Short mmCIF file of C-alpha atoms and ligand atoms in Angstrom, two decimals:
data_model
loop_
_atom_site.label_atom_id
_atom_site.label_comp_id
_atom_site.label_asym_id
_atom_site.label_seq_id
_atom_site.Cartn_x
_atom_site.Cartn_y
_atom_site.Cartn_z
CA MET D 200 -7.81 26.28 5.25
CA SER D 201 -5.76 23.03 5.95
CA THR D 202 -2.19 23.02 8.68
CA ARG D 203 -1.23 19.82 6.80
CA ARG D 204 2.02 19.24 5.90
CA ARG D 205 3.01 16.30 4.83
CA ALA D 206 1.47 13.60 3.13
CA ARG D 207 -1.40 11.40 4.33
CA ARG D 208 -0.45 9.02 4.79
CA ILE D 209 -1.50 5.00 4.38
CA ALA D 210 -0.11 1.34 4.50
CA ILE D 211 -1.91 -1.32 2.88
CA GLY D 212 -1.72 -4.17 4.38
CA ASN D 213 -2.35 -8.13 5.03
CA ASN D 214 -1.31 -10.76 7.85
CA LYS D 215 -1.52 -13.36 4.14
CA GLY D 216 0.09 -13.25 1.47
CA GLY D 217 -1.70 -12.85 -2.01
CA ALA D 218 -4.54 -10.91 -0.26
CA LYS D 219 -3.94 -8.23 -2.93
CA LYS D 220 -1.78 -5.85 -0.91
CA THR D 221 -0.51 -4.75 -3.60
CA THR D 222 -2.81 -4.41 -5.88
CA SER D 223 -4.65 -2.48 -4.23
CA THR D 224 -2.18 -0.13 -3.91
CA VAL D 225 -1.01 0.68 -7.40
CA ARG D 226 -4.47 0.89 -7.95
CA LEU D 227 -5.56 3.44 -5.72
CA ALA D 228 -2.04 5.46 -6.46
CA GLU D 229 -4.03 5.39 -9.94
CA GLY D 230 -8.01 6.03 -9.07
CA LEU D 231 -6.43 8.72 -6.58
CA ALA D 232 -4.21 10.00 -9.69
CA ALA D 233 -6.74 10.10 -11.91
CA LEU D 234 -9.37 12.58 -9.64
CA GLY D 235 -6.12 14.75 -9.30
CA HIS D 236 -4.22 14.33 -6.76
CA THR D 237 -0.58 13.25 -5.88
CA VAL D 238 0.68 10.77 -4.22
CA GLY D 239 3.66 8.48 -3.58
CA VAL D 240 3.44 4.67 -3.01
CA ALA D 241 6.88 3.34 -0.35
CA GLU D 242 7.63 -0.11 -1.41
CA LEU D 243 8.14 -1.97 2.23
CA ASP D 244 8.76 -5.52 0.43
CA PRO D 245 11.38 -6.85 -0.34
CA GLN D 246 9.74 -8.97 -3.50
CA ALA D 247 9.01 -5.12 -5.05
CA ASN D 248 6.62 -5.10 -6.89
CA ALA D 249 4.59 -2.49 -6.54
CA SER D 250 8.02 -0.47 -7.98
CA ARG D 251 7.75 -2.99 -10.94
CA ARG D 252 4.05 -2.57 -11.95
CA LEU D 253 4.01 0.89 -11.36
CA GLY D 254 6.87 0.82 -14.43
CA TRP D 255 9.53 1.40 -12.47
CA LYS D 256 12.81 -0.34 -14.65
CA ASP D 257 15.34 -1.31 -11.44
CA ASP D 258 19.37 -1.38 -13.16
CA LEU D 259 20.69 -2.08 -9.99
CA THR D 260 22.45 1.07 -8.83
CA THR D 261 20.22 3.34 -8.55
CA PRO D 262 19.95 4.42 -4.36
CA THR D 263 16.51 3.14 -3.41
CA ILE D 264 14.78 2.83 0.04
CA ALA D 265 16.82 -0.53 0.22
CA ASP D 266 20.04 1.44 0.60
CA ALA D 267 18.50 5.22 2.48
CA LEU D 268 17.48 1.93 5.63
CA HIS D 269 21.39 1.22 5.97
CA PRO D 270 22.05 2.04 9.51
CA GLU D 271 25.21 4.18 7.83
CA ASN D 272 23.34 5.92 5.02
CA LEU D 273 19.93 6.71 6.92
CA VAL D 274 19.77 10.57 7.91
CA ASP D 275 15.95 12.56 8.04
CA GLY D 276 15.40 12.96 5.34
CA ILE D 277 16.74 11.14 2.99
CA ALA D 278 14.27 9.24 1.33
CA ALA D 279 12.88 12.90 -0.98
CA GLY D 280 16.45 12.03 -3.03
CA LEU D 281 14.73 8.87 -4.12
CA TRP D 282 11.73 9.42 -6.37
CA GLN D 283 11.06 8.17 -9.04
CA PRO D 284 9.03 8.59 -11.62
CA CYS D 285 5.86 6.52 -12.61
CA GLY D 286 6.83 4.83 -15.59
CA TRP D 287 3.52 4.73 -17.20
CA GLN D 288 2.22 6.57 -20.77
CA ALA D 289 -1.04 7.36 -19.54
CA PRO D 290 -1.66 10.85 -18.73
CA TYR D 291 -2.17 11.00 -15.08
CA ALA D 292 1.01 9.10 -14.33
CA SER D 293 3.11 12.64 -14.09
CA ARG D 294 0.57 13.35 -10.27
CA ILE D 295 2.58 9.33 -9.61
CA HIS D 296 6.21 9.01 -7.56
CA VAL D 297 7.66 5.87 -6.07
CA LEU D 298 9.60 5.45 -3.36
CA PRO D 299 11.05 2.45 -5.25
CA ALA D 300 13.02 -0.86 -3.48
CA ARG D 301 14.78 -3.47 -4.74
CA PHE D 302 14.48 -6.78 -3.06
CA THR D 303 18.13 -5.87 -0.53
CA LEU D 304 15.36 -4.77 1.25
CA GLN D 305 14.93 -7.61 2.93
CA ASP D 306 18.73 -7.21 4.55
CA ARG D 307 17.18 -4.32 6.76
CA ASP D 308 15.32 -7.10 7.68
CA VAL D 309 17.73 -8.34 9.84
CA GLU D 310 19.13 -4.56 11.76
CA ALA D 311 15.65 -4.67 13.65
CA GLY D 312 17.54 -5.15 16.69
CA HIS D 313 19.69 -1.93 15.94
CA LYS D 314 19.09 1.10 18.70
CA GLY D 315 15.45 2.78 17.47
CA ALA D 316 15.69 0.65 13.91
CA TRP D 317 12.08 1.08 14.14
CA ARG D 318 11.75 4.30 13.51
CA ARG D 319 14.15 4.55 10.79
CA PHE D 320 11.28 5.16 7.24
CA LEU D 321 9.16 7.43 9.93
CA ARG D 322 13.21 9.34 9.85
CA ALA D 323 13.54 8.46 5.82
CA LEU D 324 10.31 10.68 5.07
CA LYS D 325 10.64 13.55 7.15
CA GLY D 326 10.03 16.02 4.93
CA ALA D 327 10.03 14.23 1.67
CA ASP D 328 6.65 13.72 1.02
CA ASP D 329 5.50 17.36 1.71
CA HIS D 330 4.80 17.92 -2.41
CA LEU D 331 2.10 15.20 -2.33
CA ASP D 332 -0.78 14.87 -1.33
CA PHE D 333 -1.46 11.68 -0.31
CA LEU D 334 1.60 8.35 0.31
CA LEU D 335 0.59 4.77 -0.11
CA VAL D 336 2.74 2.76 1.45
CA ASP D 337 2.89 -1.54 0.55
CA LEU D 338 3.92 -3.96 2.90
CA GLN D 339 5.05 -6.91 2.81
CA PRO D 340 2.44 -9.97 4.62
CA SER D 341 5.11 -10.53 7.80
CA LEU D 342 4.41 -8.34 10.37
CA GLY D 343 8.09 -8.43 11.08
CA HIS D 344 10.30 -5.62 11.01
CA LEU D 345 10.13 -4.13 7.95
CA THR D 346 6.16 -3.52 8.41
CA GLN D 347 7.11 -2.20 12.38
CA MET D 348 8.92 0.70 10.08
CA GLY D 349 6.15 0.61 8.01
CA LEU D 350 3.39 0.97 10.77
CA ALA D 351 5.33 3.54 12.93
CA ALA D 352 5.80 6.13 9.71
CA VAL D 353 1.97 5.94 8.79
CA ASP D 354 -1.18 8.05 9.81
CA HIS D 355 -3.57 5.03 8.50
CA THR D 356 -3.72 2.03 7.21
CA LEU D 357 -6.68 -0.16 4.81
CA VAL D 358 -6.64 -4.19 4.89
CA THR D 359 -7.53 -5.92 1.43
CA PHE D 360 -8.33 -9.46 1.20
CA GLU D 361 -9.48 -12.24 -0.28
CA PRO D 362 -13.24 -13.07 0.68
CA GLU D 363 -11.72 -16.47 1.31
CA TYR D 364 -11.07 -17.98 5.09
CA ASP D 365 -7.44 -17.57 5.19
CA SER D 366 -7.31 -13.39 3.73
CA LEU D 367 -10.17 -13.26 6.08
CA GLU D 368 -8.44 -14.15 9.40
CA GLY D 369 -4.87 -12.32 8.06
CA ALA D 370 -6.42 -9.19 7.86
CA VAL D 371 -7.46 -9.74 11.68
CA ARG D 372 -4.53 -10.59 12.63
CA PHE D 373 -3.20 -6.88 10.99
CA ARG D 374 -5.97 -5.16 12.63
CA ASP D 375 -5.28 -6.40 16.22
CA PHE D 376 -1.94 -6.59 15.49
CA VAL D 377 -2.23 -2.59 14.86
CA ALA D 378 -3.94 -1.75 17.89
CA SER D 379 -1.29 -3.97 19.97
CA SER D 380 1.66 -2.35 18.69
CA ARG D 381 0.91 1.35 17.83
CA ASP D 382 1.74 2.47 21.55
CA ASP D 383 4.84 1.03 21.29
CA LEU D 384 5.30 2.58 17.50
CA ALA D 385 4.98 6.00 19.34
CA ASN D 386 1.84 6.09 17.21
CA GLU D 387 -1.05 6.18 19.24
CA ASP D 388 -3.77 7.66 16.65
CA LEU D 389 -2.48 4.40 13.74
CA ASP D 390 -6.28 3.75 12.42
CA VAL D 391 -7.49 1.09 10.39
CA LEU D 392 -9.91 3.39 8.29
CA GLY D 393 -11.81 0.63 5.36
CA TYR D 394 -11.52 -3.17 4.51
CA ILE D 395 -11.16 -4.08 0.87
CA PRO D 396 -12.45 -6.87 -0.95
CA SER D 397 -10.54 -7.71 -3.78
CA GLY D 398 -10.82 -10.94 -5.84
CA TYR D 399 -14.75 -11.12 -5.64
CA ASP D 400 -16.23 -13.60 -7.38
CA GLY D 401 -20.10 -13.54 -6.70
CA ARG D 402 -20.54 -16.93 -8.43
CA LEU D 403 -18.68 -18.84 -5.52
CA ALA D 404 -20.87 -20.08 -2.58
CA GLY D 405 -17.32 -19.24 -0.49
CA HIS D 406 -16.35 -16.37 -1.41
CA LEU D 407 -20.52 -15.12 -0.87
CA GLY D 408 -20.01 -16.12 2.59
CA GLN D 409 -16.75 -14.97 3.89
CA LEU D 410 -18.27 -10.81 2.72
CA THR D 411 -20.87 -12.26 4.69
CA ASN D 412 -18.41 -13.09 7.68
CA ALA D 413 -17.18 -9.82 6.69
CA ARG D 414 -19.96 -7.92 6.86
CA THR D 415 -20.11 -9.10 10.73
CA LEU D 416 -16.71 -8.33 12.10
CA PHE D 417 -16.44 -5.04 9.73
CA GLY D 418 -18.88 -3.07 9.50
CA ASP D 419 -19.18 0.39 8.05
CA GLN D 420 -15.95 0.14 7.41
CA LEU D 421 -16.10 -2.78 4.81
CA TRP D 422 -15.89 -0.80 1.97
CA ASP D 423 -16.65 -2.00 -1.82
CA ALA D 424 -15.35 -5.09 -3.14
CA VAL D 425 -13.39 -5.30 -6.37
CA PRO D 426 -14.71 -7.78 -8.81
CA ARG D 427 -12.66 -10.41 -9.82
CA ARG D 428 -10.96 -9.73 -12.85
CA SER D 429 -8.18 -11.13 -14.81
CA LEU D 430 -7.39 -8.08 -17.09
CA LEU D 431 -6.40 -6.49 -13.61
CA MET D 432 -3.91 -9.74 -13.40
CA THR D 433 -2.52 -8.34 -17.28
CA ALA D 434 -2.73 -4.78 -16.09
CA ASP D 435 0.31 -6.19 -13.23
CA GLU D 436 2.13 -8.22 -14.86
CA PHE D 437 2.92 -6.12 -18.08
CA ALA D 438 2.45 -3.17 -15.51
CA GLN D 439 0.08 -0.76 -17.47
CA PRO D 440 -1.81 1.75 -16.03
CA LEU D 441 -5.48 0.64 -16.54
CA THR D 442 -6.13 3.52 -19.14
CA ASP D 443 -3.77 0.21 -21.22
CA VAL D 444 -6.25 -1.65 -20.87
CA SER D 445 -9.54 -3.30 -23.03
CA GLY D 446 -12.33 -3.52 -21.43
CA SER D 447 -11.57 -2.02 -18.22
CA HIS D 448 -13.57 0.33 -17.97
CA GLU D 449 -16.24 -0.92 -15.11
CA ILE D 450 -12.74 -2.06 -12.88
CA ARG D 451 -11.44 1.72 -13.23
CA ALA D 452 -15.25 3.02 -11.47
CA VAL D 453 -14.44 1.20 -8.84
CA TYR D 454 -10.97 1.62 -7.86
CA GLU D 455 -12.37 5.40 -8.34
CA ILE D 456 -15.27 4.51 -6.06
CA LEU D 457 -12.12 4.05 -3.48
CA ALA D 458 -10.51 6.23 -3.67
CA ARG D 459 -12.74 8.60 -3.74
CA ARG D 460 -14.14 7.18 -0.30
CA LEU D 461 -10.09 7.28 0.78
CA VAL D 462 -9.58 11.32 -0.02
CA GLU D 463 -13.17 11.10 1.77
CA VAL D 464 -12.08 9.44 5.15
CA THR D 465 -8.72 10.95 5.74
CA SER D 466 -10.16 14.82 5.00
N1 ATP W 188 -9.39 -8.00 -8.65
C1 ATP W 188 -8.59 -9.18 -8.87
N2 ATP W 188 -9.34 -9.88 -9.95
C2 ATP W 188 -8.35 -10.97 -10.15
N3 ATP W 188 -6.32 -10.63 -10.54
C3 ATP W 188 -6.53 -9.34 -9.49
C4 ATP W 188 -6.81 -9.29 -8.40
N4 ATP W 188 -6.51 -8.01 -7.70
C5 ATP W 188 -5.10 -8.44 -8.27
N5 ATP W 188 -5.31 -10.02 -8.76
C6 ATP W 188 -3.71 -10.83 -8.62
O1 ATP W 188 -4.02 -11.55 -7.45
C7 ATP W 188 -2.30 -11.64 -8.32
C8 ATP W 188 -2.06 -11.26 -5.98
O2 ATP W 188 -2.78 -9.44 -6.16
P1 ATP W 188 -1.36 -8.72 -5.07
O3 ATP W 188 0.54 -9.26 -5.52
O4 ATP W 188 -1.96 -7.21 -5.45
O5 ATP W 188 -1.18 -9.53 -3.63
P2 ATP W 188 -0.20 -9.33 -2.34
O6 ATP W 188 -1.42 -9.35 -1.32
O7 ATP W 188 0.61 -8.26 -3.13
O8 ATP W 188 0.79 -10.33 -2.46
P3 ATP W 188 2.06 -10.24 -1.88
O9 ATP W 188 1.34 -10.87 -0.41
O10 ATP W 188 3.11 -11.58 -2.38
O11 ATP W 188 2.67 -9.16 -1.73
C9 ATP W 188 -1.66 -11.05 -8.80
O12 ATP W 188 -1.28 -11.47 -10.14
C10 ATP W 188 -2.56 -9.88 -9.11
O13 ATP W 188 -2.55 -9.09 -10.35
MG1 MG W 189 2.06 -7.39 -2.07
#
């Protein structure tokens, strides 16, 4: 019998913008929920794309993680009172919960110099995800303070990348950053579970070449590639679950395989 109490916490990162971090976070949450798991998605990017794509509608007054992490507000476990329902109508959406943020999360960055600032997200989460199977944390591309707060609070990371030079380079930088900062973040066991290529187009020689490079770099830790499909952009654009998008069967199957692998490697 498992003695685990808190959710399995995984941050999704890459030190490059547009590397499909948020799509991977949202669709893995969807895949896990479709498999019957309860999932929280925490927003650590002031762009707040994950919150919106999960159907959360920001009224600009609801307290978010941006407020909770303010030095004057922070108390252990404060995130427990911030959960919002996923706004989707899909049957499994009730198993997805959102810890949203808004652009004011950026203000927390300048407080990096405050004593113990890197522990703020860890403290905010204390006991707040005990009711969930998984907590997925969507990171911003920067490796700055917000990302460091995220890395201090999770058990594992997943790296996503487009099969293009700069995105692969960003993946390697993120991997190396995890390795070089885990001691400083008092999170010695923090690891990278896998690398997910996304937006892959097999007709492009460049993509084929970078996927080969990724296999050399990451070996068995290279997970299945998510093909480039405009329906994913549409679903993200309109904040929809994939079940609302016609022709999404193939992509749902890909994310189900990835979600199953995530369950397996964290069991
Ligand atoms: N497999 C795919 N095929 C086609 N488009 C995709 C795919 N996956 C994601 N996209 C689209 O690519 C764009 C960038 O993806 P996303 O927002 O997830 O990147 P990101 O790494 O989170 O970016 P940022 O660094 O700004 O946070 C989005 O418009 C998204 O809908
Ligand atoms: Mg993003």
